[in-house]
């Protein structure tokens, strides 16, 4: 299924009932991030909101493939632009094909 960028109009992501202090469950399965909110850092870029996900895509794909742990406060540099992870649900985990991106 394809995922698209969008604006999150709901309040901050709700808490999760799972243990978010680790990136694996009790049976050693990795915790997948369900939702992630990423915003640009610094001066407004010339990049329209609709293409932010396109700018981020190569780096997000790399992070998904290497199963890099993602959490709030992480800075992501992609295509000469800098972004910050504002919020994840759960608070820490790895990106998956099912992750929804809000940029």
JSON list of C-alpha atoms in Angstrom, two decimals:
[
{"chain": "A", "resi": 1, "resn": "UNK", "atom": "CA", "xyz": [0.00, 0.00, 0.00]},
{"chain": "A", "resi": 2, "resn": "UNK", "atom": "CA", "xyz": [1.20, 3.45, -0.79]},
{"chain": "A", "resi": 3, "resn": "UNK", "atom": "CA", "xyz": [1.63, 6.04, 1.93]},
{"chain": "A", "resi": 4, "resn": "UNK", "atom": "CA", "xyz": [1.33, 9.75, 1.38]},
{"chain": "A", "resi": 5, "resn": "UNK", "atom": "CA", "xyz": [2.37, 12.86, 3.24]},
{"chain": "A", "resi": 6, "resn": "UNK", "atom": "CA", "xyz": [-0.32, 14.83, 5.02]},
{"chain": "A", "resi": 7, "resn": "UNK", "atom": "CA", "xyz": [-1.05, 17.25, 7.75]},
{"chain": "A", "resi": 8, "resn": "UNK", "atom": "CA", "xyz": [-2.04, 15.81, 11.07]},
{"chain": "A", "resi": 9, "resn": "UNK", "atom": "CA", "xyz": [-5.05, 17.75, 12.29]},
{"chain": "A", "resi": 10, "resn": "UNK", "atom": "CA", "xyz": [-5.59, 15.58, 15.35]},
{"chain": "A", "resi": 11, "resn": "UNK", "atom": "CA", "xyz": [-4.09, 16.41, 18.75]},
{"chain": "A", "resi": 12, "resn": "UNK", "atom": "CA", "xyz": [-0.63, 15.05, 19.55]},
{"chain": "A", "resi": 13, "resn": "UNK", "atom": "CA", "xyz": [-0.38, 11.34, 18.95]},
{"chain": "A", "resi": 14, "resn": "UNK", "atom": "CA", "xyz": [-1.90, 9.34, 21.75]},
{"chain": "A", "resi": 15, "resn": "UNK", "atom": "CA", "xyz": [0.20, 7.20, 24.05]},
{"chain": "A", "resi": 16, "resn": "UNK", "atom": "CA", "xyz": [0.80, 3.60, 23.27]},
{"chain": "A", "resi": 17, "resn": "UNK", "atom": "CA", "xyz": [-0.04, 0.65, 25.46]},
{"chain": "A", "resi": 18, "resn": "UNK", "atom": "CA", "xyz": [3.17, -1.10, 24.42]},
{"chain": "A", "resi": 19, "resn": "UNK", "atom": "CA", "xyz": [6.52, -0.70, 26.14]},
{"chain": "A", "resi": 20, "resn": "UNK", "atom": "CA", "xyz": [8.17, 2.12, 24.19]},
{"chain": "A", "resi": 21, "resn": "UNK", "atom": "CA", "xyz": [11.39, 2.27, 26.19]},
{"chain": "A", "resi": 22, "resn": "UNK", "atom": "CA", "xyz": [12.98, -0.40, 23.98]},
{"chain": "A", "resi": 23, "resn": "UNK", "atom": "CA", "xyz": [12.93, -1.12, 20.27]},
{"chain": "A", "resi": 24, "resn": "UNK", "atom": "CA", "xyz": [12.16, -4.81, 20.70]},
{"chain": "A", "resi": 25, "resn": "UNK", "atom": "CA", "xyz": [9.27, -6.63, 22.33]},
{"chain": "A", "resi": 26, "resn": "UNK", "atom": "CA", "xyz": [9.64, -9.33, 24.98]},
{"chain": "A", "resi": 27, "resn": "UNK", "atom": "CA", "xyz": [9.90, -11.94, 22.21]},
{"chain": "A", "resi": 28, "resn": "UNK", "atom": "CA", "xyz": [12.65, -9.92, 20.43]},
{"chain": "A", "resi": 29, "resn": "UNK", "atom": "CA", "xyz": [10.46, -8.59, 17.61]},
{"chain": "A", "resi": 30, "resn": "UNK", "atom": "CA", "xyz": [11.35, -5.07, 16.50]},
{"chain": "A", "resi": 31, "resn": "UNK", "atom": "CA", "xyz": [8.92, -2.30, 17.37]},
{"chain": "A", "resi": 32, "resn": "UNK", "atom": "CA", "xyz": [7.71, -0.64, 14.17]},
{"chain": "A", "resi": 33, "resn": "UNK", "atom": "CA", "xyz": [6.84, 3.04, 14.17]},
{"chain": "A", "resi": 34, "resn": "UNK", "atom": "CA", "xyz": [3.21, 3.46, 13.13]},
{"chain": "A", "resi": 35, "resn": "UNK", "atom": "CA", "xyz": [3.20, 7.26, 12.74]},
{"chain": "A", "resi": 36, "resn": "UNK", "atom": "CA", "xyz": [5.98, 9.82, 12.48]},
{"chain": "A", "resi": 37, "resn": "UNK", "atom": "CA", "xyz": [5.78, 13.61, 12.33]},
{"chain": "A", "resi": 38, "resn": "UNK", "atom": "CA", "xyz": [8.78, 15.34, 10.68]},
{"chain": "A", "resi": 39, "resn": "UNK", "atom": "CA", "xyz": [9.22, 19.09, 10.22]},
{"chain": "A", "resi": 40, "resn": "UNK", "atom": "CA", "xyz": [11.88, 21.21, 8.49]},
{"chain": "A", "resi": 41, "resn": "UNK", "atom": "CA", "xyz": [14.50, 22.91, 10.68]},
{"chain": "A", "resi": 42, "resn": "UNK", "atom": "CA", "xyz": [15.59, 26.54, 10.37]},
{"chain": "A", "resi": 43, "resn": "UNK", "atom": "CA", "xyz": [14.50, 29.08, 7.80]},
{"chain": "A", "resi": 44, "resn": "UNK", "atom": "CA", "xyz": [11.52, 28.15, 5.65]},
{"chain": "A", "resi": 45, "resn": "UNK", "atom": "CA", "xyz": [12.76, 26.18, 2.69]},
{"chain": "A", "resi": 46, "resn": "UNK", "atom": "CA", "xyz": [11.80, 26.79, -0.89]},
{"chain": "A", "resi": 47, "resn": "UNK", "atom": "CA", "xyz": [10.51, 23.23, -0.92]},
{"chain": "A", "resi": 48, "resn": "UNK", "atom": "CA", "xyz": [6.70, 23.16, -0.97]},
{"chain": "A", "resi": 49, "resn": "UNK", "atom": "CA", "xyz": [5.07, 20.96, 1.67]},
{"chain": "A", "resi": 50, "resn": "UNK", "atom": "CA", "xyz": [3.82, 18.56, -0.99]},
{"chain": "A", "resi": 51, "resn": "UNK", "atom": "CA", "xyz": [7.38, 17.64, -1.96]},
{"chain": "A", "resi": 52, "resn": "UNK", "atom": "CA", "xyz": [8.91, 17.39, 1.53]},
{"chain": "A", "resi": 53, "resn": "UNK", "atom": "CA", "xyz": [8.32, 13.65, 1.54]},
{"chain": "A", "resi": 54, "resn": "UNK", "atom": "CA", "xyz": [10.07, 13.40, -1.84]},
{"chain": "A", "resi": 55, "resn": "UNK", "atom": "CA", "xyz": [13.07, 15.28, -0.39]},
{"chain": "A", "resi": 56, "resn": "UNK", "atom": "CA", "xyz": [13.11, 12.99, 2.66]},
{"chain": "A", "resi": 57, "resn": "UNK", "atom": "CA", "xyz": [12.41, 9.74, 0.80]},
{"chain": "A", "resi": 58, "resn": "UNK", "atom": "CA", "xyz": [16.00, 8.63, 0.03]},
{"chain": "A", "resi": 59, "resn": "UNK", "atom": "CA", "xyz": [17.14, 9.06, 3.64]},
{"chain": "A", "resi": 60, "resn": "UNK", "atom": "CA", "xyz": [13.97, 7.55, 5.13]},
{"chain": "A", "resi": 61, "resn": "UNK", "atom": "CA", "xyz": [14.34, 4.56, 2.80]},
{"chain": "A", "resi": 62, "resn": "UNK", "atom": "CA", "xyz": [17.96, 4.11, 3.93]},
{"chain": "A", "resi": 63, "resn": "UNK", "atom": "CA", "xyz": [16.95, 4.31, 7.61]},
{"chain": "A", "resi": 64, "resn": "UNK", "atom": "CA", "xyz": [14.16, 1.76, 7.01]},
{"chain": "A", "resi": 65, "resn": "UNK", "atom": "CA", "xyz": [16.48, -0.66, 5.20]},
{"chain": "A", "resi": 66, "resn": "UNK", "atom": "CA", "xyz": [19.20, -0.43, 7.88]},
{"chain": "A", "resi": 67, "resn": "UNK", "atom": "CA", "xyz": [16.59, -0.64, 10.66]},
{"chain": "A", "resi": 68, "resn": "UNK", "atom": "CA", "xyz": [18.03, 2.47, 12.31]},
{"chain": "A", "resi": 69, "resn": "UNK", "atom": "CA", "xyz": [16.28, 3.32, 15.59]},
{"chain": "A", "resi": 70, "resn": "UNK", "atom": "CA", "xyz": [14.15, 6.46, 15.19]},
{"chain": "A", "resi": 71, "resn": "UNK", "atom": "CA", "xyz": [12.85, 8.64, 18.03]},
{"chain": "A", "resi": 72, "resn": "UNK", "atom": "CA", "xyz": [11.73, 12.19, 18.71]},
{"chain": "A", "resi": 73, "resn": "UNK", "atom": "CA", "xyz": [14.49, 14.79, 18.50]},
{"chain": "A", "resi": 74, "resn": "UNK", "atom": "CA", "xyz": [16.40, 12.98, 15.74]},
{"chain": "A", "resi": 75, "resn": "UNK", "atom": "CA", "xyz": [17.76, 15.28, 13.03]},
{"chain": "A", "resi": 76, "resn": "UNK", "atom": "CA", "xyz": [17.59, 14.02, 9.47]},
{"chain": "A", "resi": 77, "resn": "UNK", "atom": "CA", "xyz": [19.63, 15.60, 6.67]},
{"chain": "A", "resi": 78, "resn": "UNK", "atom": "CA", "xyz": [18.49, 14.76, 3.16]},
{"chain": "A", "resi": 79, "resn": "UNK", "atom": "CA", "xyz": [19.13, 16.42, -0.19]},
{"chain": "A", "resi": 80, "resn": "UNK", "atom": "CA", "xyz": [20.74, 19.43, 1.48]},
{"chain": "A", "resi": 81, "resn": "UNK", "atom": "CA", "xyz": [17.77, 20.05, 3.79]},
{"chain": "A", "resi": 82, "resn": "UNK", "atom": "CA", "xyz": [17.55, 19.44, 7.54]},
{"chain": "A", "resi": 83, "resn": "UNK", "atom": "CA", "xyz": [14.50, 18.04, 9.29]},
{"chain": "A", "resi": 84, "resn": "UNK", "atom": "CA", "xyz": [13.64, 17.03, 12.85]},
{"chain": "A", "resi": 85, "resn": "UNK", "atom": "CA", "xyz": [11.52, 14.15, 14.07]},
{"chain": "A", "resi": 86, "resn": "UNK", "atom": "CA", "xyz": [8.92, 15.88, 16.24]},
{"chain": "A", "resi": 87, "resn": "UNK", "atom": "CA", "xyz": [6.90, 12.87, 17.38]},
{"chain": "A", "resi": 88, "resn": "UNK", "atom": "CA", "xyz": [6.74, 9.12, 16.81]},
{"chain": "A", "resi": 89, "resn": "UNK", "atom": "CA", "xyz": [4.14, 6.53, 17.74]},
{"chain": "A", "resi": 90, "resn": "UNK", "atom": "CA", "xyz": [5.45, 4.57, 19.59]},
{"chain": "A", "resi": 91, "resn": "UNK", "atom": "CA", "xyz": [8.12, 6.86, 21.01]},
{"chain": "A", "resi": 92, "resn": "UNK", "atom": "CA", "xyz": [10.99, 4.77, 19.62]},
{"chain": "A", "resi": 93, "resn": "UNK", "atom": "CA", "xyz": [11.30, 2.10, 16.96]},
{"chain": "A", "resi": 94, "resn": "UNK", "atom": "CA", "xyz": [12.17, 1.38, 13.35]},
{"chain": "A", "resi": 95, "resn": "UNK", "atom": "CA", "xyz": [10.49, 2.52, 10.15]},
{"chain": "A", "resi": 96, "resn": "UNK", "atom": "CA", "xyz": [8.44, -0.03, 8.22]},
{"chain": "A", "resi": 97, "resn": "UNK", "atom": "CA", "xyz": [6.45, -0.17, 5.01]},
{"chain": "A", "resi": 98, "resn": "UNK", "atom": "CA", "xyz": [3.36, 0.48, 7.16]},
{"chain": "A", "resi": 99, "resn": "UNK", "atom": "CA", "xyz": [4.67, 3.71, 8.74]},
{"chain": "A", "resi": 100, "resn": "UNK", "atom": "CA", "xyz": [2.50, 6.79, 8.09]},
{"chain": "A", "resi": 101, "resn": "UNK", "atom": "CA", "xyz": [4.49, 10.00, 7.52]},
{"chain": "A", "resi": 102, "resn": "UNK", "atom": "CA", "xyz": [3.27, 13.49, 8.44]},
{"chain": "A", "resi": 103, "resn": "UNK", "atom": "CA", "xyz": [5.54, 16.19, 7.03]}
]
